[in-house]
mmCIF file of C-alpha atoms in Angstrom:
data_model
loop_
_atom_site.group_PDB
_atom_site.id
_atom_site.type_symbol
_atom_site.label_atom_id
_atom_site.label_comp_id
_atom_site.label_asym_id
_atom_site.label_seq_id
_atom_site.Cartn_x
_atom_site.Cartn_y
_atom_site.Cartn_z
ATOM 1 C CA MET A 270 94.643 115.916 106.075
ATOM 2 C CA ARG A 271 95.134 115.022 109.777
ATOM 3 C CA THR A 272 97.787 113.662 111.229
ATOM 4 C CA ALA A 273 97.882 110.459 113.436
ATOM 5 C CA THR A 274 100.087 107.655 114.405
ATOM 6 C CA THR A 275 99.521 104.043 115.801
ATOM 7 C CA VAL A 276 101.262 102.881 119.485
ATOM 8 C CA GLU A 277 101.406 99.584 121.259
ATOM 9 C CA GLY A 278 102.174 98.922 124.838
ATOM 10 C CA SER A 279 104.667 97.717 125.925
ATOM 11 C CA GLY A 280 106.261 96.589 129.393
ATOM 12 C CA GLY A 281 109.160 98.020 131.387
ATOM 13 C CA ALA A 282 111.381 101.232 129.436
ATOM 14 C CA GLY A 283 109.365 100.576 126.411
ATOM 15 C CA PHE A 284 106.315 101.609 127.847
ATOM 16 C CA ARG A 285 107.716 104.909 129.434
ATOM 17 C CA ASP A 286 109.404 105.915 125.798
ATOM 18 C CA THR A 287 105.602 105.002 124.330
ATOM 19 C CA VAL A 288 104.103 107.340 126.884
ATOM 20 C CA GLU A 289 106.742 110.047 126.498
ATOM 21 C CA PHE A 290 106.462 109.628 122.675
ATOM 22 C CA VAL A 291 102.627 110.434 122.164
ATOM 23 C CA CYS A 292 102.933 113.607 124.949
ATOM 24 C CA GLU A 293 105.623 114.932 122.557
ATOM 25 C CA ALA A 294 103.582 114.051 119.196
ATOM 26 C CA GLU A 295 100.608 115.857 121.059
ATOM 27 C CA LYS A 296 103.225 119.107 121.737
ATOM 28 C CA LEU A 297 104.030 118.880 117.788
ATOM 29 C CA GLY A 298 100.535 118.846 116.918
ATOM 30 C CA LEU A 299 99.891 115.305 116.066
ATOM 31 C CA ASP A 300 95.963 114.958 115.729
ATOM 32 C CA VAL A 301 95.414 111.376 116.442
ATOM 33 C CA CYS A 302 97.061 108.320 118.288
ATOM 34 C CA TRP A 303 95.516 104.822 117.761
ATOM 35 C CA VAL A 304 96.640 102.262 120.182
ATOM 36 C CA ALA A 305 97.164 98.588 118.504
ATOM 37 C CA GLU A 306 96.618 95.038 120.302
ATOM 38 C CA ALA A 307 97.637 92.220 117.839
ATOM 39 C CA TRP A 308 98.624 90.056 120.175
ATOM 40 C CA GLY A 309 100.619 92.235 122.331
ATOM 41 C CA SER A 310 99.226 94.449 125.226
ATOM 42 C CA ASP A 311 95.601 95.348 125.445
ATOM 43 C CA ALA A 312 94.692 98.394 124.221
ATOM 44 C CA PRO A 313 92.335 100.016 126.557
ATOM 45 C CA SER A 314 94.400 100.037 129.130
ATOM 46 C CA VAL A 315 97.035 101.913 127.669
ATOM 47 C CA LEU A 316 94.288 104.197 126.262
ATOM 48 C CA GLY A 317 93.260 104.771 129.793
ATOM 49 C CA TYR A 318 96.740 105.861 130.912
ATOM 50 C CA LEU A 319 97.060 108.068 128.109
ATOM 51 C CA ALA A 320 94.580 110.116 128.617
ATOM 52 C CA ALA A 321 95.293 110.855 131.959
ATOM 53 C CA ARG A 322 98.790 111.785 130.201
ATOM 54 C CA THR A 323 97.505 114.010 127.571
ATOM 55 C CA ASP A 324 95.093 117.060 127.151
ATOM 56 C CA ARG A 325 94.168 117.505 123.650
ATOM 57 C CA ILE A 326 95.064 114.914 120.737
ATOM 58 C CA LEU A 327 91.866 112.169 119.968
ATOM 59 C CA LEU A 328 92.661 108.128 121.264
ATOM 60 C CA GLY A 329 91.789 105.568 119.435
ATOM 61 C CA SER A 330 91.523 102.054 120.090
ATOM 62 C CA GLY A 331 93.275 100.291 116.547
ATOM 63 C CA ILE A 332 92.101 98.243 116.802
ATOM 64 C CA ILE A 333 90.012 96.332 119.438
ATOM 65 C CA GLN A 334 89.266 92.866 117.985
ATOM 66 C CA VAL A 335 85.466 91.625 117.899
ATOM 67 C CA GLY A 336 85.261 87.950 119.363
ATOM 68 C CA THR A 337 87.846 88.655 122.361
ATOM 69 C CA ARG A 338 85.133 90.598 124.227
ATOM 70 C CA THR A 339 81.297 90.829 124.368
ATOM 71 C CA PRO A 340 79.754 93.676 122.553
ATOM 72 C CA VAL A 341 78.419 95.038 125.701
ATOM 73 C CA ALA A 342 82.339 94.870 127.493
ATOM 74 C CA VAL A 343 83.515 96.810 124.412
ATOM 75 C CA ALA A 344 80.832 99.256 124.425
ATOM 76 C CA GLN A 345 81.771 99.549 128.545
ATOM 77 C CA ALA A 346 85.092 100.211 127.515
ATOM 78 C CA ALA A 347 84.251 102.847 124.901
ATOM 79 C CA LEU A 348 81.823 104.586 127.692
ATOM 80 C CA THR A 349 84.786 104.651 129.999
ATOM 81 C CA LEU A 350 87.374 105.883 127.760
ATOM 82 C CA ALA A 351 85.590 108.686 126.126
ATOM 83 C CA ASP A 352 84.785 109.464 129.818
ATOM 84 C CA MET A 353 88.270 109.872 131.402
ATOM 85 C CA SER A 354 89.388 111.596 128.403
ATOM 86 C CA GLN A 355 86.752 114.101 127.958
ATOM 87 C CA GLY A 356 85.492 113.032 124.958
ATOM 88 C CA ARG A 357 88.639 112.451 122.981
ATOM 89 C CA PHE A 358 88.248 108.431 122.225
ATOM 90 C CA LEU A 359 87.299 106.993 119.251
ATOM 91 C CA LEU A 360 86.212 103.384 118.956
ATOM 92 C CA GLY A 361 88.199 101.054 116.368
ATOM 93 C CA LEU A 362 86.962 97.812 115.926
ATOM 94 C CA GLY A 363 88.345 94.967 113.624
ATOM 95 C CA PRO A 364 88.403 90.935 112.949
ATOM 96 C CA SER A 365 91.301 90.205 113.135
ATOM 97 C CA GLY A 366 92.244 86.984 111.469
ATOM 98 C CA PRO A 367 91.789 83.247 112.474
ATOM 99 C CA GLN A 368 95.428 82.620 113.613
ATOM 100 C CA VAL A 369 95.265 85.516 116.902
ATOM 101 C CA ILE A 370 90.919 84.962 117.147
ATOM 102 C CA GLU A 371 91.305 80.929 117.276
ATOM 103 C CA GLY A 372 95.056 79.998 117.877
ATOM 104 C CA LEU A 373 95.602 82.617 120.459
ATOM 105 C CA HIS A 374 91.851 83.222 122.318
ATOM 106 C CA GLY A 375 90.403 80.015 121.225
ATOM 107 C CA VAL A 376 87.246 81.631 119.582
ATOM 108 C CA PRO A 377 85.875 80.668 116.628
ATOM 109 C CA PHE A 378 86.829 82.799 113.461
ATOM 110 C CA ALA A 379 83.149 81.863 111.648
ATOM 111 C CA ARG A 380 81.392 84.321 110.086
ATOM 112 C CA PRO A 381 83.879 87.381 110.394
ATOM 113 C CA LEU A 382 81.770 90.037 108.799
ATOM 114 C CA THR A 383 78.188 89.181 110.146
ATOM 115 C CA ARG A 384 80.294 89.455 113.690
ATOM 116 C CA VAL A 385 81.282 92.949 113.346
ATOM 117 C CA ARG A 386 78.213 94.269 112.110
ATOM 118 C CA GLU A 387 76.078 92.431 115.035
ATOM 119 C CA THR A 388 78.844 93.930 117.229
ATOM 120 C CA VAL A 389 78.595 97.310 116.246
ATOM 121 C CA GLU A 390 74.631 97.113 116.543
ATOM 122 C CA VAL A 391 75.014 96.095 120.229
ATOM 123 C CA VAL A 392 77.659 98.333 121.123
ATOM 124 C CA ARG A 393 75.854 101.328 119.269
ATOM 125 C CA GLN A 394 72.468 99.991 121.864
ATOM 126 C CA VAL A 395 74.731 100.448 124.363
ATOM 127 C CA LEU A 396 75.968 103.578 124.112
ATOM 128 C CA ALA A 397 72.878 105.070 123.412
ATOM 129 C CA GLY A 398 71.349 103.974 126.724
ATOM 130 C CA GLU A 399 69.137 101.351 125.547
ATOM 131 C CA LYS A 400 68.367 98.054 127.039
ATOM 132 C CA VAL A 401 70.722 95.639 125.200
ATOM 133 C CA ALA A 402 68.299 93.008 123.710
ATOM 134 C CA TYR A 403 69.899 91.139 120.119
ATOM 135 C CA ASP A 404 69.000 87.954 118.398
ATOM 136 C CA GLY A 405 71.693 87.351 115.807
ATOM 137 C CA ARG A 406 73.849 84.521 114.305
ATOM 138 C CA THR A 407 76.879 85.561 116.432
ATOM 139 C CA VAL A 408 75.480 87.473 119.485
ATOM 140 C CA ARG A 409 72.584 86.814 121.529
ATOM 141 C CA ILE A 410 71.735 88.776 124.641
ATOM 142 C CA PRO A 411 70.259 87.619 126.817
ATOM 143 C CA LEU A 412 71.516 84.303 126.521
ATOM 144 C CA PRO A 413 68.371 82.101 125.597
ATOM 145 C CA GLY A 414 66.620 79.711 127.943
ATOM 146 C CA GLY A 415 68.079 81.300 130.872
ATOM 147 C CA GLU A 416 67.070 83.670 133.733
ATOM 148 C CA GLY A 417 68.714 86.742 132.029
ATOM 149 C CA ARG A 418 66.477 89.851 130.827
ATOM 150 C CA PRO A 419 67.154 92.721 128.785
ATOM 151 C CA MET A 420 69.345 95.494 130.848
ATOM 152 C CA ARG A 421 70.953 98.695 130.173
ATOM 153 C CA VAL A 422 74.614 99.599 131.763
ATOM 154 C CA SER A 423 74.590 102.135 134.178
ATOM 155 C CA ALA A 424 77.079 104.694 132.388
ATOM 156 C CA ALA A 425 75.533 107.506 131.167
ATOM 157 C CA PRO A 426 74.781 106.964 127.319
ATOM 158 C CA ASN A 427 76.982 108.567 125.383
ATOM 159 C CA PRO A 428 75.613 107.916 121.591
ATOM 160 C CA ASP A 429 78.206 110.096 119.627
ATOM 161 C CA ILE A 430 81.594 108.400 119.995
ATOM 162 C CA PRO A 431 82.600 107.153 116.539
ATOM 163 C CA VAL A 432 83.160 104.217 115.256
ATOM 164 C CA TYR A 433 85.844 103.148 113.190
ATOM 165 C CA LEU A 434 86.364 99.689 111.177
ATOM 166 C CA ALA A 435 89.746 97.986 109.974
ATOM 167 C CA ALA A 436 88.732 96.564 106.570
ATOM 168 C CA LEU A 437 90.837 95.109 103.660
ATOM 169 C CA ALA A 438 88.242 92.226 102.349
ATOM 170 C CA PRO A 439 85.305 93.510 100.316
ATOM 171 C CA GLY A 440 82.757 92.333 102.429
ATOM 172 C CA LEU A 441 83.787 94.079 105.115
ATOM 173 C CA LEU A 442 84.534 97.422 103.024
ATOM 174 C CA GLU A 443 81.431 97.682 101.927
ATOM 175 C CA LEU A 444 80.116 96.977 105.780
ATOM 176 C CA THR A 445 82.410 100.278 106.612
ATOM 177 C CA GLY A 446 80.732 102.438 104.013
ATOM 178 C CA GLU A 447 77.448 101.386 105.339
ATOM 179 C CA ILE A 448 77.713 101.746 109.197
ATOM 180 C CA ALA A 449 80.996 103.272 109.939
ATOM 181 C CA ASP A 450 82.346 106.562 110.638
ATOM 182 C CA GLY A 451 85.463 105.896 109.997
ATOM 183 C CA TRP A 452 87.686 103.378 108.044
ATOM 184 C CA LEU A 453 90.990 102.418 109.465
ATOM 185 C CA GLY A 454 92.946 101.090 106.392
ATOM 186 C CA THR A 455 96.312 99.294 105.491
ATOM 187 C CA SER A 456 98.504 98.280 102.282
ATOM 188 C CA PHE A 457 97.068 101.013 100.836
ATOM 189 C CA VAL A 458 98.407 102.317 97.578
ATOM 190 C CA PRO A 459 97.013 105.162 95.967
ATOM 191 C CA GLU A 460 97.095 104.662 92.394
ATOM 192 C CA GLY A 461 95.066 101.304 92.661
ATOM 193 C CA ALA A 462 92.819 102.778 95.126
ATOM 194 C CA ASP A 463 89.572 101.688 93.244
ATOM 195 C CA ALA A 464 90.242 98.479 94.931
ATOM 196 C CA TYR A 465 89.368 99.979 98.542
ATOM 197 C CA PHE A 466 87.114 102.479 97.431
ATOM 198 C CA THR A 467 84.659 100.548 94.826
ATOM 199 C CA HIS A 468 83.413 98.610 97.868
ATOM 200 C CA LEU A 469 83.258 101.171 100.188
ATOM 201 C CA ASP A 470 81.422 103.637 97.947
ATOM 202 C CA ALA A 471 78.870 100.556 97.689
ATOM 203 C CA GLY A 472 78.281 100.405 101.225
ATOM 204 C CA LEU A 473 77.926 104.013 101.154
ATOM 205 C CA ALA A 474 75.246 104.341 98.769
ATOM 206 C CA ARG A 475 73.574 101.399 100.115
ATOM 207 C CA ALA A 476 73.253 103.751 103.355
ATOM 208 C CA ASP A 477 72.658 106.616 101.420
ATOM 209 C CA ARG A 478 75.822 108.778 102.517
ATOM 210 C CA HIS A 479 78.822 110.098 100.888
ATOM 211 C CA ARG A 480 82.533 109.595 100.934
ATOM 212 C CA ARG A 481 82.210 112.851 103.465
ATOM 213 C CA ASP A 482 80.518 111.083 105.837
ATOM 214 C CA LEU A 483 83.874 108.593 106.155
ATOM 215 C CA ASP A 484 86.943 109.422 107.961
ATOM 216 C CA VAL A 485 89.313 107.593 105.320
ATOM 217 C CA CYS A 486 92.111 106.763 107.543
ATOM 218 C CA GLN A 487 95.270 105.414 106.040
ATOM 219 C CA GLY A 488 98.435 104.553 107.562
ATOM 220 C CA ALA A 489 102.167 104.064 105.995
ATOM 221 C CA GLU A 490 106.094 103.917 107.378
ATOM 222 C CA VAL A 491 107.644 107.488 107.037
ATOM 223 C CA ALA A 492 111.404 107.585 106.883
ATOM 224 C CA PHE A 493 113.935 110.170 105.006
ATOM 225 C CA ALA A 494 116.679 109.659 103.004
ATOM 226 C CA ALA A 495 119.344 112.337 102.209
ATOM 227 C CA ASP A 496 119.557 111.234 98.499
ATOM 228 C CA GLU A 497 118.748 108.142 96.314
ATOM 229 C CA ASP A 498 121.910 106.645 97.323
ATOM 230 C CA ALA A 499 120.505 106.435 100.929
ATOM 231 C CA LEU A 500 117.526 105.193 100.004
ATOM 232 C CA ARG A 501 118.408 102.024 98.511
ATOM 233 C CA PRO A 502 119.285 100.009 101.959
ATOM 234 C CA MET A 503 116.349 101.659 103.751
ATOM 235 C CA LEU A 504 114.404 100.019 100.518
ATOM 236 C CA ALA A 505 116.033 96.459 101.764
ATOM 237 C CA ASP A 506 115.089 96.665 105.133
ATOM 238 C CA ARG A 507 111.402 97.477 104.131
ATOM 239 C CA LYS A 508 111.219 94.478 102.030
ATOM 240 C CA GLN A 509 111.745 92.096 104.927
ATOM 241 C CA LYS A 510 108.850 93.564 106.717
ATOM 242 C CA LEU A 511 106.740 93.176 103.428
ATOM 243 C CA ALA A 512 107.504 89.957 102.736
ATOM 244 C CA PHE A 513 106.727 89.287 106.457
ATOM 245 C CA SER A 514 103.032 91.078 105.629
ATOM 246 C CA LEU A 515 102.662 89.145 102.494
ATOM 247 C CA GLY A 516 103.906 85.638 103.656
ATOM 248 C CA GLY A 517 103.967 85.333 107.459
ATOM 249 C CA MET A 518 100.808 87.624 108.732
ATOM 250 C CA GLY A 519 97.774 85.342 109.312
ATOM 251 C CA SER A 520 97.321 81.362 108.951
ATOM 252 C CA ALA A 521 98.364 79.042 106.005
ATOM 253 C CA GLY A 522 95.379 79.715 104.463
ATOM 254 C CA THR A 523 94.138 83.123 105.395
ATOM 255 C CA ASN A 524 96.224 86.458 104.727
ATOM 256 C CA PHE A 525 94.199 89.324 104.539
ATOM 257 C CA TYR A 526 97.558 91.620 103.553
ATOM 258 C CA ASN A 527 98.387 89.177 100.651
ATOM 259 C CA ASP A 528 94.658 89.550 99.189
ATOM 260 C CA ALA A 529 94.864 93.192 99.289
ATOM 261 C CA TYR A 530 98.323 93.552 97.076
ATOM 262 C CA SER A 531 96.680 90.913 94.795
ATOM 263 C CA ARG A 532 93.702 92.960 94.252
ATOM 264 C CA GLN A 533 96.046 96.222 93.454
ATOM 265 C CA GLY A 534 97.858 94.571 90.908
ATOM 266 C CA TRP A 535 101.116 92.452 92.283
ATOM 267 C CA THR A 536 99.006 88.989 92.214
ATOM 268 C CA GLU A 537 101.658 86.902 90.743
ATOM 269 C CA THR A 538 104.149 88.536 93.090
ATOM 270 C CA ALA A 539 102.365 88.284 96.219
ATOM 271 C CA ALA A 540 101.628 84.825 95.758
ATOM 272 C CA ALA A 541 105.304 83.948 95.047
ATOM 273 C CA VAL A 542 105.944 85.989 98.068
ATOM 274 C CA ARG A 543 104.237 83.919 100.288
ATOM 275 C CA GLU A 544 105.283 80.758 98.557
ATOM 276 C CA ARG A 545 108.827 81.343 99.651
ATOM 277 C CA TRP A 546 107.894 82.716 103.099
ATOM 278 C CA GLN A 547 105.617 79.342 103.628
ATOM 279 C CA GLY A 548 108.384 77.314 102.748
ATOM 280 C CA GLY A 549 111.138 78.865 105.067
ATOM 281 C CA ASP A 550 112.688 80.547 102.514
ATOM 282 C CA ARG A 551 112.861 84.388 103.982
ATOM 283 C CA GLU A 552 115.674 85.777 102.026
ATOM 284 C CA GLY A 553 114.288 84.248 98.903
ATOM 285 C CA ALA A 554 110.742 86.161 99.507
ATOM 286 C CA ALA A 555 112.179 89.283 100.761
ATOM 287 C CA ALA A 556 114.062 89.431 97.291
ATOM 288 C CA LEU A 557 110.932 89.342 95.290
ATOM 289 C CA VAL A 558 109.454 92.239 96.665
ATOM 290 C CA THR A 559 110.451 94.912 94.256
ATOM 291 C CA ASP A 560 111.037 98.936 94.985
ATOM 292 C CA GLU A 561 107.958 99.775 93.641
ATOM 293 C CA MET A 562 106.115 97.660 96.067
ATOM 294 C CA VAL A 563 107.949 99.428 99.405
ATOM 295 C CA LEU A 564 107.329 103.215 97.574
ATOM 296 C CA ALA A 565 104.161 102.497 96.400
ATOM 297 C CA THR A 566 102.707 101.711 99.866
ATOM 298 C CA THR A 567 104.808 103.679 102.047
ATOM 299 C CA LEU A 568 106.009 107.225 102.447
ATOM 300 C CA VAL A 569 110.055 106.294 102.381
ATOM 301 C CA GLY A 570 112.342 108.580 100.166
ATOM 302 C CA THR A 571 113.837 112.081 100.045
ATOM 303 C CA GLU A 572 112.134 114.791 101.394
ATOM 304 C CA GLU A 573 110.649 115.864 97.976
ATOM 305 C CA MET A 574 109.511 112.406 97.447
ATOM 306 C CA VAL A 575 107.439 112.197 100.500
ATOM 307 C CA ARG A 576 105.834 115.191 99.856
ATOM 308 C CA ASP A 577 104.842 114.469 96.351
ATOM 309 C CA ARG A 578 103.326 111.097 97.762
ATOM 310 C CA LEU A 579 101.472 113.118 100.307
ATOM 311 C CA ARG A 580 99.590 115.371 97.694
ATOM 312 C CA VAL A 581 99.080 111.759 95.984
ATOM 313 C CA TRP A 582 97.745 110.729 99.105
ATOM 314 C CA ARG A 583 95.872 113.426 99.616
ATOM 315 C CA GLY A 584 94.163 113.669 95.857
ATOM 316 C CA ALA A 585 93.155 110.084 96.200
ATOM 317 C CA GLY A 586 90.768 110.837 99.218
ATOM 318 C CA VAL A 587 92.841 109.871 102.107
ATOM 319 C CA ASP A 588 91.447 112.323 105.142
ATOM 320 C CA THR A 589 93.649 111.368 107.811
ATOM 321 C CA VAL A 590 97.231 110.189 107.399
ATOM 322 C CA ARG A 591 98.409 107.853 109.913
ATOM 323 C CA LEU A 592 102.205 108.049 110.399
ATOM 324 C CA TYR A 593 104.336 105.224 111.314
ATOM 325 C CA PRO A 594 108.207 107.256 111.803
ATOM 326 C CA ALA A 595 111.206 105.457 111.769
ATOM 327 C CA GLY A 596 114.132 105.730 113.514
ATOM 328 C CA ASP A 597 116.156 103.511 116.359
ATOM 329 C CA THR A 598 115.521 106.032 119.460
ATOM 330 C CA LEU A 599 112.548 108.328 120.825
ATOM 331 C CA ASP A 600 114.380 111.213 119.373
ATOM 332 C CA GLU A 601 115.066 110.138 116.030
ATOM 333 C CA ARG A 602 111.316 108.790 115.818
ATOM 334 C CA LEU A 603 110.016 112.492 116.974
ATOM 335 C CA SER A 604 112.188 113.986 114.343
ATOM 336 C CA THR A 605 110.773 112.030 111.554
ATOM 337 C CA LEU A 606 107.486 112.530 112.907
ATOM 338 C CA ALA A 607 107.948 116.522 112.904
ATOM 339 C CA ARG A 608 109.217 116.780 109.837
ATOM 340 C CA ALA A 609 106.656 114.780 108.241
ATOM 341 C CA ILE A 610 103.967 116.673 109.944
ATOM 342 C CA ASP A 611 105.545 119.759 108.349
ATOM 343 C CA LEU A 612 105.148 118.415 105.176
ATOM 344 C CA VAL A 613 101.198 117.128 105.460
ATOM 345 C CA ARG A 614 100.208 120.732 107.012
ATOM 346 C CA ALA A 615 102.440 122.224 103.524
ATOM 347 C CA THR A 616 99.756 119.954 101.290
ATOM 348 C CA GLY A 617 96.894 121.954 102.715
#
């Protein structure tokens, strides 16, 4: 398995720590660094800075949210970052959710699956150096009825930039298998992997492709406990975070994380956590999260436990493991990351 991590830019000393973390992670042998966007700093700006500070590590947008930029603007950023990094850029895209897209950006969240497909098709036109002409349901270029004519961007073509899609819902998973070079997943339980791979494989088959044609990149927090006694408070802390994902991510009507856990066998628990969270009972929501749910979806435990879970992840079909190292300081996070990288290497 390859190793990866995800960072997010932030202001002041936080950004300096982020840059140092990525530079040191490269020295440790980390393969890929993804830069998140969410509702904080933008990803391309951070990626451009990291491209100038690193030499080997692959750099990816994890993710640029479609709908927040035109598809051509996304492609222009991809061409620029690939050039700045001397070919080390990976383009990660995803639909995000209605709370961010509509609540923050003021863009309709309607037809997210169609928007992702059409965005990728236009991006690939641009990357190939073609004149952009597209008449879709969410994307129309040139704008009909105006004075515009199809154009091509002036940057040199680069059709080989890999496109990754962040997907949790069945339809988007099928689309990922059909058109993407990689899948950026989360909320992954190896024992329930069929909830994802059934749909990915259907998309792959539709395009006459195979699992080897898709980089399966899954992420999880990694943290090491000295023994089982030390593990208990660590699990309690993670239950709070998982309760937020199940109850607070997305909007009152749309939560893709809750849906993903439901499809992997925790339908009743996920629904109950969401109900309590939405009702304002955050502690009660966290209390419903089980140890099993935390351990199944993270790489938290003793070193032996983490090693065993990594073997399970690899056996389930994960090609790249995205590590979120725990730690209160930069040194602690780097130490955790180094231990995790060594364990991944030991799995072959």
